[in-house]
Amino acid sequence: CYTPDLIHQFEVENKTVVVIDILRATSCMVAGLGSGIQSITPVATIEECEALGKQGYIMAGERGGEKVEQFHIGNSPFDYMKPELKGKKVATTTTNGTHAIELSKNAKEVVIGSFLNLNALVSHMMKSENDVLLFCAGWKGRYNLEDTLFAGAVCNALKQNAELESDSALCAFFLYQSMATDLAYYINRSNHAARLSKFNVKEDIEYCARLNEFNVVPKLIGSELTV
Ligand code: MLT
């Protein structure tokens, strides 16, 4: 369970990295690929997204939580689940989530985690021989509640079969144990939920706290996320 400023300290080449950005990048990726989007290409800059837009990609994403004006969609899971996106290729750039994916690119395997695909992700991890690094995207290099809460949910699901090696994993596990009874309640009190409240996307926050809406595990193949 590491934040961007720490990931470079870990040899990810032999690990499965689970990228976590609950509000809302990885929740969107799971919801979109689980609803029929053909692929999602995470990119670092607005310019890269626009270049793919010229090739027919749907341009998606946000900065500071607000939709990038010239993009087709923002970063709401409800945008990604629109029927008209079925079969389409999407290019996305976000404040933290796509940056975390970029930092993970040398990993043996990069997969996407959210509450929406928790059980599917845990099943995938149980079949893997790799050590796993749960990468919490956080907010601009800082810790955030919702990503660590999800990492704790993963640790809780795996604890019978895996060693929680680090104190950060143990802390995430105990955080989840203390909040599991009402995830939406606690996520609604996070810093990012407060930032997003300015953009009137309360339903996004509620949705991103739902469990197991999709049975997919997006995986990075080359530069594209697919299922
Ligand atoms: C992020 O990258 O932190 C999220 O995408 C931000 C958001 O969607 O509000």
PDB file of C-alpha atoms and ligand atoms in Angstrom:
ATOM      1  CA  CYS A   1       0.000   0.000   0.000  1.00  0.00           C
ATOM      2  CA  TYR A   2       2.278   2.751  -1.253  1.00  0.00           C
ATOM      3  CA  THR A   3       1.881   6.286  -2.498  1.00  0.00           C
ATOM      4  CA  PRO A   4       3.548   7.672  -5.642  1.00  0.00           C
ATOM      5  CA  ASP A   5       6.535   9.094  -3.791  1.00  0.00           C
ATOM      6  CA  LEU A   6       7.448   5.595  -2.527  1.00  0.00           C
ATOM      7  CA  ILE A   7       6.758   3.319  -5.495  1.00  0.00           C
ATOM      8  CA  HIS A   8      10.194   3.918  -7.029  1.00  0.00           C
ATOM      9  CA  GLN A   9      11.772   2.298  -3.939  1.00  0.00           C
ATOM     10  CA  PHE A  10      10.261  -1.071  -4.830  1.00  0.00           C
ATOM     11  CA  GLU A  11      11.369  -3.479  -7.537  1.00  0.00           C
ATOM     12  CA  VAL A  12       8.069  -3.848  -9.309  1.00  0.00           C
ATOM     13  CA  GLU A  13       9.580  -5.857 -12.174  1.00  0.00           C
ATOM     14  CA  ASN A  14       8.653  -9.159 -10.492  1.00  0.00           C
ATOM     15  CA  LYS A  15       5.409  -8.005  -8.885  1.00  0.00           C
ATOM     16  CA  THR A  16       1.756  -7.602  -9.683  1.00  0.00           C
ATOM     17  CA  VAL A  17       0.887  -3.953  -9.041  1.00  0.00           C
ATOM     18  CA  VAL A  18      -2.745  -3.207  -8.242  1.00  0.00           C
ATOM     19  CA  VAL A  19      -3.418   0.469  -9.062  1.00  0.00           C
ATOM     20  CA  ILE A  20      -6.072   1.978  -6.792  1.00  0.00           C
ATOM     21  CA  ASP A  21      -7.832   5.314  -7.288  1.00  0.00           C
ATOM     22  CA  ILE A  22     -11.305   4.849  -5.868  1.00  0.00           C
ATOM     23  CA  LEU A  23     -12.516   8.431  -6.467  1.00  0.00           C
ATOM     24  CA  ARG A  24     -12.742   7.979  -9.314  1.00  0.00           C
ATOM     25  CA  ALA A  25     -10.202   6.843 -11.971  1.00  0.00           C
ATOM     26  CA  THR A  26      -9.992   3.104 -11.284  1.00  0.00           C
ATOM     27  CA  SER A  27     -13.713   2.920 -10.465  1.00  0.00           C
ATOM     28  CA  CYS A  28     -14.369   4.467 -13.912  1.00  0.00           C
ATOM     29  CA  MET A  29     -12.004   2.039 -15.644  1.00  0.00           C
ATOM     30  CA  VAL A  30     -13.709  -0.984 -14.069  1.00  0.00           C
ATOM     31  CA  ALA A  31     -17.205   0.385 -14.779  1.00  0.00           C
ATOM     32  CA  GLY A  32     -16.331   1.269 -18.377  1.00  0.00           C
ATOM     33  CA  LEU A  33     -14.578  -1.977 -19.330  1.00  0.00           C
ATOM     34  CA  GLY A  34     -17.245  -3.912 -17.464  1.00  0.00           C
ATOM     35  CA  SER A  35     -19.911  -2.126 -19.528  1.00  0.00           C
ATOM     36  CA  GLY A  36     -18.411  -2.889 -22.935  1.00  0.00           C
ATOM     37  CA  ILE A  37     -15.771  -0.239 -23.713  1.00  0.00           C
ATOM     38  CA  GLN A  38     -13.220  -1.961 -25.988  1.00  0.00           C
ATOM     39  CA  SER A  39     -10.105  -0.557 -24.315  1.00  0.00           C
ATOM     40  CA  ILE A  40      -8.936   2.332 -22.130  1.00  0.00           C
ATOM     41  CA  THR A  41      -5.561   3.977 -22.801  1.00  0.00           C
ATOM     42  CA  PRO A  42      -4.312   5.922 -19.770  1.00  0.00           C
ATOM     43  CA  VAL A  43      -2.059   8.849 -20.737  1.00  0.00           C
ATOM     44  CA  ALA A  44      -0.184  11.443 -18.706  1.00  0.00           C
ATOM     45  CA  THR A  45      -1.192  14.665 -20.478  1.00  0.00           C
ATOM     46  CA  ILE A  46      -4.197  16.405 -21.984  1.00  0.00           C
ATOM     47  CA  GLU A  47      -2.210  16.805 -25.213  1.00  0.00           C
ATOM     48  CA  GLU A  48      -1.651  13.032 -25.509  1.00  0.00           C
ATOM     49  CA  CYS A  49      -5.356  12.506 -24.978  1.00  0.00           C
ATOM     50  CA  GLU A  50      -6.201  15.038 -27.680  1.00  0.00           C
ATOM     51  CA  ALA A  51      -3.802  13.345 -30.121  1.00  0.00           C
ATOM     52  CA  LEU A  52      -5.641  10.048 -29.606  1.00  0.00           C
ATOM     53  CA  GLY A  53      -8.929  11.910 -29.956  1.00  0.00           C
ATOM     54  CA  LYS A  54      -7.816  12.869 -33.482  1.00  0.00           C
ATOM     55  CA  GLN A  55      -7.486   9.118 -34.179  1.00  0.00           C
ATOM     56  CA  GLY A  56     -11.079   8.500 -33.131  1.00  0.00           C
ATOM     57  CA  TYR A  57     -10.639   7.716 -29.427  1.00  0.00           C
ATOM     58  CA  ILE A  58     -13.201   8.994 -26.938  1.00  0.00           C
ATOM     59  CA  MET A  59     -11.353  11.609 -24.847  1.00  0.00           C
ATOM     60  CA  ALA A  60     -12.034  11.280 -21.120  1.00  0.00           C
ATOM     61  CA  GLY A  61     -10.679  12.760 -17.943  1.00  0.00           C
ATOM     62  CA  GLU A  62     -10.389  15.474 -15.399  1.00  0.00           C
ATOM     63  CA  ARG A  63      -8.025  17.871 -13.687  1.00  0.00           C
ATOM     64  CA  GLY A  64      -8.642  18.658 -10.032  1.00  0.00           C
ATOM     65  CA  GLY A  65     -11.844  16.636 -10.270  1.00  0.00           C
ATOM     66  CA  GLU A  66     -13.403  18.800 -13.005  1.00  0.00           C
ATOM     67  CA  LYS A  67     -14.024  17.531 -16.576  1.00  0.00           C
ATOM     68  CA  VAL A  68     -11.436  18.770 -19.089  1.00  0.00           C
ATOM     69  CA  GLU A  69     -13.549  21.169 -21.134  1.00  0.00           C
ATOM     70  CA  GLN A  70     -12.681  19.929 -24.632  1.00  0.00           C
ATOM     71  CA  PHE A  71     -13.029  16.218 -23.758  1.00  0.00           C
ATOM     72  CA  HIS A  72     -16.065  14.112 -24.716  1.00  0.00           C
ATOM     73  CA  ILE A  73     -16.601  12.904 -21.126  1.00  0.00           C
ATOM     74  CA  GLY A  74     -15.237  13.683 -17.684  1.00  0.00           C
ATOM     75  CA  ASN A  75     -14.342  11.135 -15.009  1.00  0.00           C
ATOM     76  CA  SER A  76     -17.660   9.902 -13.687  1.00  0.00           C
ATOM     77  CA  PRO A  77     -18.365   6.155 -13.703  1.00  0.00           C
ATOM     78  CA  PHE A  78     -21.778   7.056 -15.146  1.00  0.00           C
ATOM     79  CA  ASP A  79     -20.025   8.646 -18.169  1.00  0.00           C
ATOM     80  CA  TYR A  80     -18.060   5.424 -18.721  1.00  0.00           C
ATOM     81  CA  MET A  81     -21.199   3.247 -18.567  1.00  0.00           C
ATOM     82  CA  LYS A  82     -23.039   5.131 -21.344  1.00  0.00           C
ATOM     83  CA  PRO A  83     -24.340   2.675 -24.013  1.00  0.00           C
ATOM     84  CA  GLU A  84     -22.828   4.783 -26.814  1.00  0.00           C
ATOM     85  CA  LEU A  85     -19.318   3.953 -25.524  1.00  0.00           C
ATOM     86  CA  LYS A  86     -19.769   0.185 -26.039  1.00  0.00           C
ATOM     87  CA  GLY A  87     -17.072  -1.096 -28.418  1.00  0.00           C
ATOM     88  CA  LYS A  88     -15.228   2.239 -28.393  1.00  0.00           C
ATOM     89  CA  LYS A  89     -11.589   2.938 -27.538  1.00  0.00           C
ATOM     90  CA  VAL A  90     -11.186   5.524 -24.770  1.00  0.00           C
ATOM     91  CA  ALA A  91      -8.126   7.633 -23.949  1.00  0.00           C
ATOM     92  CA  THR A  92      -8.084   9.062 -20.447  1.00  0.00           C
ATOM     93  CA  THR A  93      -5.946  11.340 -18.317  1.00  0.00           C
ATOM     94  CA  THR A  94      -6.630  12.123 -14.673  1.00  0.00           C
ATOM     95  CA  THR A  95      -4.969  13.982 -11.811  1.00  0.00           C
ATOM     96  CA  ASN A  96      -3.620  10.927  -9.986  1.00  0.00           C
ATOM     97  CA  GLY A  97      -4.880   7.604 -11.325  1.00  0.00           C
ATOM     98  CA  THR A  98      -3.257   7.647 -14.767  1.00  0.00           C
ATOM     99  CA  HIS A  99      -0.057   9.000 -13.191  1.00  0.00           C
ATOM    100  CA  ALA A 100       0.002   5.970 -10.870  1.00  0.00           C
ATOM    101  CA  ILE A 101      -0.432   3.625 -13.842  1.00  0.00           C
ATOM    102  CA  GLU A 102       2.458   5.395 -15.612  1.00  0.00           C
ATOM    103  CA  LEU A 103       4.673   4.847 -12.543  1.00  0.00           C
ATOM    104  CA  SER A 104       3.768   1.136 -12.531  1.00  0.00           C
ATOM    105  CA  LYS A 105       4.587   0.414 -16.173  1.00  0.00           C
ATOM    106  CA  ASN A 106       7.718  -1.694 -15.424  1.00  0.00           C
ATOM    107  CA  ALA A 107       5.750  -4.114 -13.259  1.00  0.00           C
ATOM    108  CA  LYS A 108       5.399  -7.752 -14.240  1.00  0.00           C
ATOM    109  CA  GLU A 109       1.640  -7.188 -14.238  1.00  0.00           C
ATOM    110  CA  VAL A 110      -0.502  -4.060 -13.753  1.00  0.00           C
ATOM    111  CA  VAL A 111      -4.151  -4.538 -12.837  1.00  0.00           C
ATOM    112  CA  ILE A 112      -6.908  -2.149 -11.753  1.00  0.00           C
ATOM    113  CA  GLY A 113      -8.697  -2.341  -8.422  1.00  0.00           C
ATOM    114  CA  SER A 114     -11.873  -0.746  -7.078  1.00  0.00           C
ATOM    115  CA  PHE A 115     -14.705  -1.686  -4.734  1.00  0.00           C
ATOM    116  CA  LEU A 116     -16.699  -2.341  -7.922  1.00  0.00           C
ATOM    117  CA  ASN A 117     -14.504  -5.369  -8.779  1.00  0.00           C
ATOM    118  CA  LEU A 118     -13.162  -6.363  -5.342  1.00  0.00           C
ATOM    119  CA  ASN A 119     -14.019 -10.071  -5.478  1.00  0.00           C
ATOM    120  CA  ALA A 120     -12.851 -10.463  -9.091  1.00  0.00           C
ATOM    121  CA  LEU A 121      -9.538  -8.794  -8.176  1.00  0.00           C
ATOM    122  CA  VAL A 122      -9.040 -10.982  -5.092  1.00  0.00           C
ATOM    123  CA  SER A 123      -9.757 -14.132  -7.136  1.00  0.00           C
ATOM    124  CA  HIS A 124      -7.208 -12.968  -9.727  1.00  0.00           C
ATOM    125  CA  MET A 125      -4.606 -12.370  -7.015  1.00  0.00           C
ATOM    126  CA  MET A 126      -5.244 -15.765  -5.401  1.00  0.00           C
ATOM    127  CA  LYS A 127      -4.374 -17.449  -8.732  1.00  0.00           C
ATOM    128  CA  SER A 128      -1.182 -15.416  -9.131  1.00  0.00           C
ATOM    129  CA  GLU A 129       2.272 -16.563  -8.025  1.00  0.00           C
ATOM    130  CA  ASN A 130       3.502 -12.963  -7.907  1.00  0.00           C
ATOM    131  CA  ASP A 131       4.079 -10.824  -4.856  1.00  0.00           C
ATOM    132  CA  VAL A 132       1.510  -8.040  -4.905  1.00  0.00           C
ATOM    133  CA  LEU A 133       1.990  -4.329  -4.341  1.00  0.00           C
ATOM    134  CA  LEU A 134      -1.192  -2.386  -3.638  1.00  0.00           C
ATOM    135  CA  PHE A 135      -0.502   1.058  -5.113  1.00  0.00           C
ATOM    136  CA  CYS A 136      -2.713   3.787  -3.625  1.00  0.00           C
ATOM    137  CA  ALA A 137      -2.744   6.732  -6.036  1.00  0.00           C
ATOM    138  CA  GLY A 138      -3.641   9.203  -3.269  1.00  0.00           C
ATOM    139  CA  TRP A 139      -4.006  12.893  -4.064  1.00  0.00           C
ATOM    140  CA  LYS A 140      -1.067  14.753  -5.635  1.00  0.00           C
ATOM    141  CA  GLY A 141       1.429  12.534  -3.802  1.00  0.00           C
ATOM    142  CA  ARG A 142      -0.420  12.632  -0.515  1.00  0.00           C
ATOM    143  CA  TYR A 143      -2.210   9.866   1.403  1.00  0.00           C
ATOM    144  CA  ASN A 144      -5.970   9.624   0.982  1.00  0.00           C
ATOM    145  CA  LEU A 145      -8.562   7.667   2.934  1.00  0.00           C
ATOM    146  CA  GLU A 146     -10.545   5.890   0.220  1.00  0.00           C
ATOM    147  CA  ASP A 147      -7.614   4.260  -1.567  1.00  0.00           C
ATOM    148  CA  THR A 148      -6.148   2.897   1.666  1.00  0.00           C
ATOM    149  CA  LEU A 149      -9.613   1.757   2.754  1.00  0.00           C
ATOM    150  CA  PHE A 150      -9.857  -0.303  -0.439  1.00  0.00           C
ATOM    151  CA  ALA A 151      -6.335  -1.672   0.056  1.00  0.00           C
ATOM    152  CA  GLY A 152      -7.513  -2.754   3.498  1.00  0.00           C
ATOM    153  CA  ALA A 153     -10.515  -4.514   1.965  1.00  0.00           C
ATOM    154  CA  VAL A 154      -8.115  -6.485  -0.256  1.00  0.00           C
ATOM    155  CA  CYS A 155      -5.893  -7.326   2.730  1.00  0.00           C
ATOM    156  CA  ASN A 156      -8.985  -8.430   4.670  1.00  0.00           C
ATOM    157  CA  ALA A 157     -10.019 -10.751   1.843  1.00  0.00           C
ATOM    158  CA  LEU A 158      -6.498 -12.212   1.497  1.00  0.00           C
ATOM    159  CA  LYS A 159      -5.482 -12.453   5.144  1.00  0.00           C
ATOM    160  CA  GLN A 160      -6.340 -16.156   5.422  1.00  0.00           C
ATOM    161  CA  ASN A 161      -4.001 -16.962   2.550  1.00  0.00           C
ATOM    162  CA  ALA A 162      -1.343 -14.290   2.456  1.00  0.00           C
ATOM    163  CA  GLU A 163       1.189 -12.664   4.765  1.00  0.00           C
ATOM    164  CA  LEU A 164       0.471  -8.956   5.361  1.00  0.00           C
ATOM    165  CA  GLU A 165       4.165  -8.165   5.220  1.00  0.00           C
ATOM    166  CA  SER A 166       4.215  -4.427   5.807  1.00  0.00           C
ATOM    167  CA  ASP A 167       2.843  -2.209   8.576  1.00  0.00           C
ATOM    168  CA  SER A 168       1.133  -0.169   5.854  1.00  0.00           C
ATOM    169  CA  ALA A 169      -0.825  -3.293   4.841  1.00  0.00           C
ATOM    170  CA  LEU A 170      -1.659  -4.001   8.486  1.00  0.00           C
ATOM    171  CA  CYS A 171      -2.818  -0.399   9.011  1.00  0.00           C
ATOM    172  CA  ALA A 172      -4.977  -0.603   5.893  1.00  0.00           C
ATOM    173  CA  PHE A 173      -6.455  -3.872   7.154  1.00  0.00           C
ATOM    174  CA  PHE A 174      -7.342  -2.414  10.568  1.00  0.00           C
ATOM    175  CA  LEU A 175      -8.727   0.740   8.895  1.00  0.00           C
ATOM    176  CA  TYR A 176     -11.024  -1.432   6.790  1.00  0.00           C
ATOM    177  CA  GLN A 177     -12.071  -3.486   9.830  1.00  0.00           C
ATOM    178  CA  SER A 178     -13.125  -0.236  11.557  1.00  0.00           C
ATOM    179  CA  MET A 179     -15.089   1.144   8.570  1.00  0.00           C
ATOM    180  CA  ALA A 180     -16.404  -1.920   6.723  1.00  0.00           C
ATOM    181  CA  THR A 181     -19.933  -1.563   8.086  1.00  0.00           C
ATOM    182  CA  ASP A 182     -20.604   1.632   6.130  1.00  0.00           C
ATOM    183  CA  LEU A 183     -18.030   2.327   3.426  1.00  0.00           C
ATOM    184  CA  ALA A 184     -20.054   5.085   1.749  1.00  0.00           C
ATOM    185  CA  TYR A 185     -20.414   6.934   5.065  1.00  0.00           C
ATOM    186  CA  TYR A 186     -16.634   7.129   5.597  1.00  0.00           C
ATOM    187  CA  ILE A 187     -15.717   7.720   1.937  1.00  0.00           C
ATOM    188  CA  ASN A 188     -18.159  10.638   1.923  1.00  0.00           C
ATOM    189  CA  ARG A 189     -16.024  12.213   4.647  1.00  0.00           C
ATOM    190  CA  SER A 190     -12.782  12.031   2.694  1.00  0.00           C
ATOM    191  CA  ASN A 191     -10.945  15.115   1.435  1.00  0.00           C
ATOM    192  CA  HIS A 192     -11.654  14.227  -2.164  1.00  0.00           C
ATOM    193  CA  ALA A 193     -15.353  13.774  -1.529  1.00  0.00           C
ATOM    194  CA  ALA A 194     -15.310  17.355  -0.217  1.00  0.00           C
ATOM    195  CA  ARG A 195     -13.458  18.554  -3.351  1.00  0.00           C
ATOM    196  CA  LEU A 196     -15.934  16.714  -5.596  1.00  0.00           C
ATOM    197  CA  SER A 197     -18.947  18.148  -3.738  1.00  0.00           C
ATOM    198  CA  LYS A 198     -18.211  21.441  -5.561  1.00  0.00           C
ATOM    199  CA  PHE A 199     -18.982  19.667  -8.858  1.00  0.00           C
ATOM    200  CA  ASN A 200     -22.264  18.153  -7.686  1.00  0.00           C
ATOM    201  CA  VAL A 201     -21.196  14.534  -8.267  1.00  0.00           C
ATOM    202  CA  LYS A 202     -22.409  13.065  -4.951  1.00  0.00           C
ATOM    203  CA  GLU A 203     -23.891  10.088  -6.823  1.00  0.00           C
ATOM    204  CA  ASP A 204     -20.396   9.271  -8.155  1.00  0.00           C
ATOM    205  CA  ILE A 205     -19.099   8.913  -4.601  1.00  0.00           C
ATOM    206  CA  GLU A 206     -21.970   6.668  -3.576  1.00  0.00           C
ATOM    207  CA  TYR A 207     -21.475   4.528  -6.687  1.00  0.00           C
ATOM    208  CA  CYS A 208     -17.690   4.172  -6.216  1.00  0.00           C
ATOM    209  CA  ALA A 209     -18.365   2.720  -2.741  1.00  0.00           C
ATOM    210  CA  ARG A 210     -20.511  -0.125  -4.120  1.00  0.00           C
ATOM    211  CA  LEU A 211     -19.146  -3.666  -3.867  1.00  0.00           C
ATOM    212  CA  ASN A 212     -18.720  -6.144  -6.730  1.00  0.00           C
ATOM    213  CA  GLU A 213     -20.818  -4.523  -9.451  1.00  0.00           C
ATOM    214  CA  PHE A 214     -18.501  -6.016 -12.095  1.00  0.00           C
ATOM    215  CA  ASN A 215     -16.708  -9.342 -12.478  1.00  0.00           C
ATOM    216  CA  VAL A 216     -13.752  -7.976 -14.480  1.00  0.00           C
ATOM    217  CA  VAL A 217     -10.085  -7.239 -13.754  1.00  0.00           C
ATOM    218  CA  PRO A 218      -8.690  -4.629 -16.176  1.00  0.00           C
ATOM    219  CA  LYS A 219      -5.087  -5.464 -17.072  1.00  0.00           C
ATOM    220  CA  LEU A 220      -2.501  -3.277 -18.816  1.00  0.00           C
ATOM    221  CA  ILE A 221      -1.450  -4.876 -22.105  1.00  0.00           C
ATOM    222  CA  GLY A 222       1.058  -2.586 -23.789  1.00  0.00           C
ATOM    223  CA  SER A 223      -0.470   0.854 -23.373  1.00  0.00           C
ATOM    224  CA  GLU A 224      -4.093  -0.320 -23.191  1.00  0.00           C
ATOM    225  CA  LEU A 225      -6.290  -1.545 -20.365  1.00  0.00           C
ATOM    226  CA  THR A 226      -8.538  -4.409 -21.459  1.00  0.00           C
ATOM    227  CA  VAL A 227     -10.578  -7.226 -19.887  1.00  0.00           C
TER     228      VAL A 227
HETATM  229  C1  MLT B   1      -7.754  11.072  -9.762  1.00  0.00           C
HETATM  230  O1  MLT B   1      -7.008  10.793 -10.696  1.00  0.00           O
HETATM  231  O2  MLT B   1      -7.383  11.378  -8.620  1.00  0.00           O
HETATM  232  C2  MLT B   1      -9.221  11.058  -9.968  1.00  0.00           C
HETATM  233  O3  MLT B   1      -9.471  10.707 -11.262  1.00  0.00           O
HETATM  234  C3  MLT B   1      -9.815  12.385  -9.614  1.00  0.00           C
HETATM  235  C4  MLT B   1     -11.298  12.448  -9.923  1.00  0.00           C
HETATM  236  O4  MLT B   1     -11.806  11.691 -10.741  1.00  0.00           O
HETATM  237  O5  MLT B   1     -11.969  13.285  -9.330  1.00  0.00           O
END
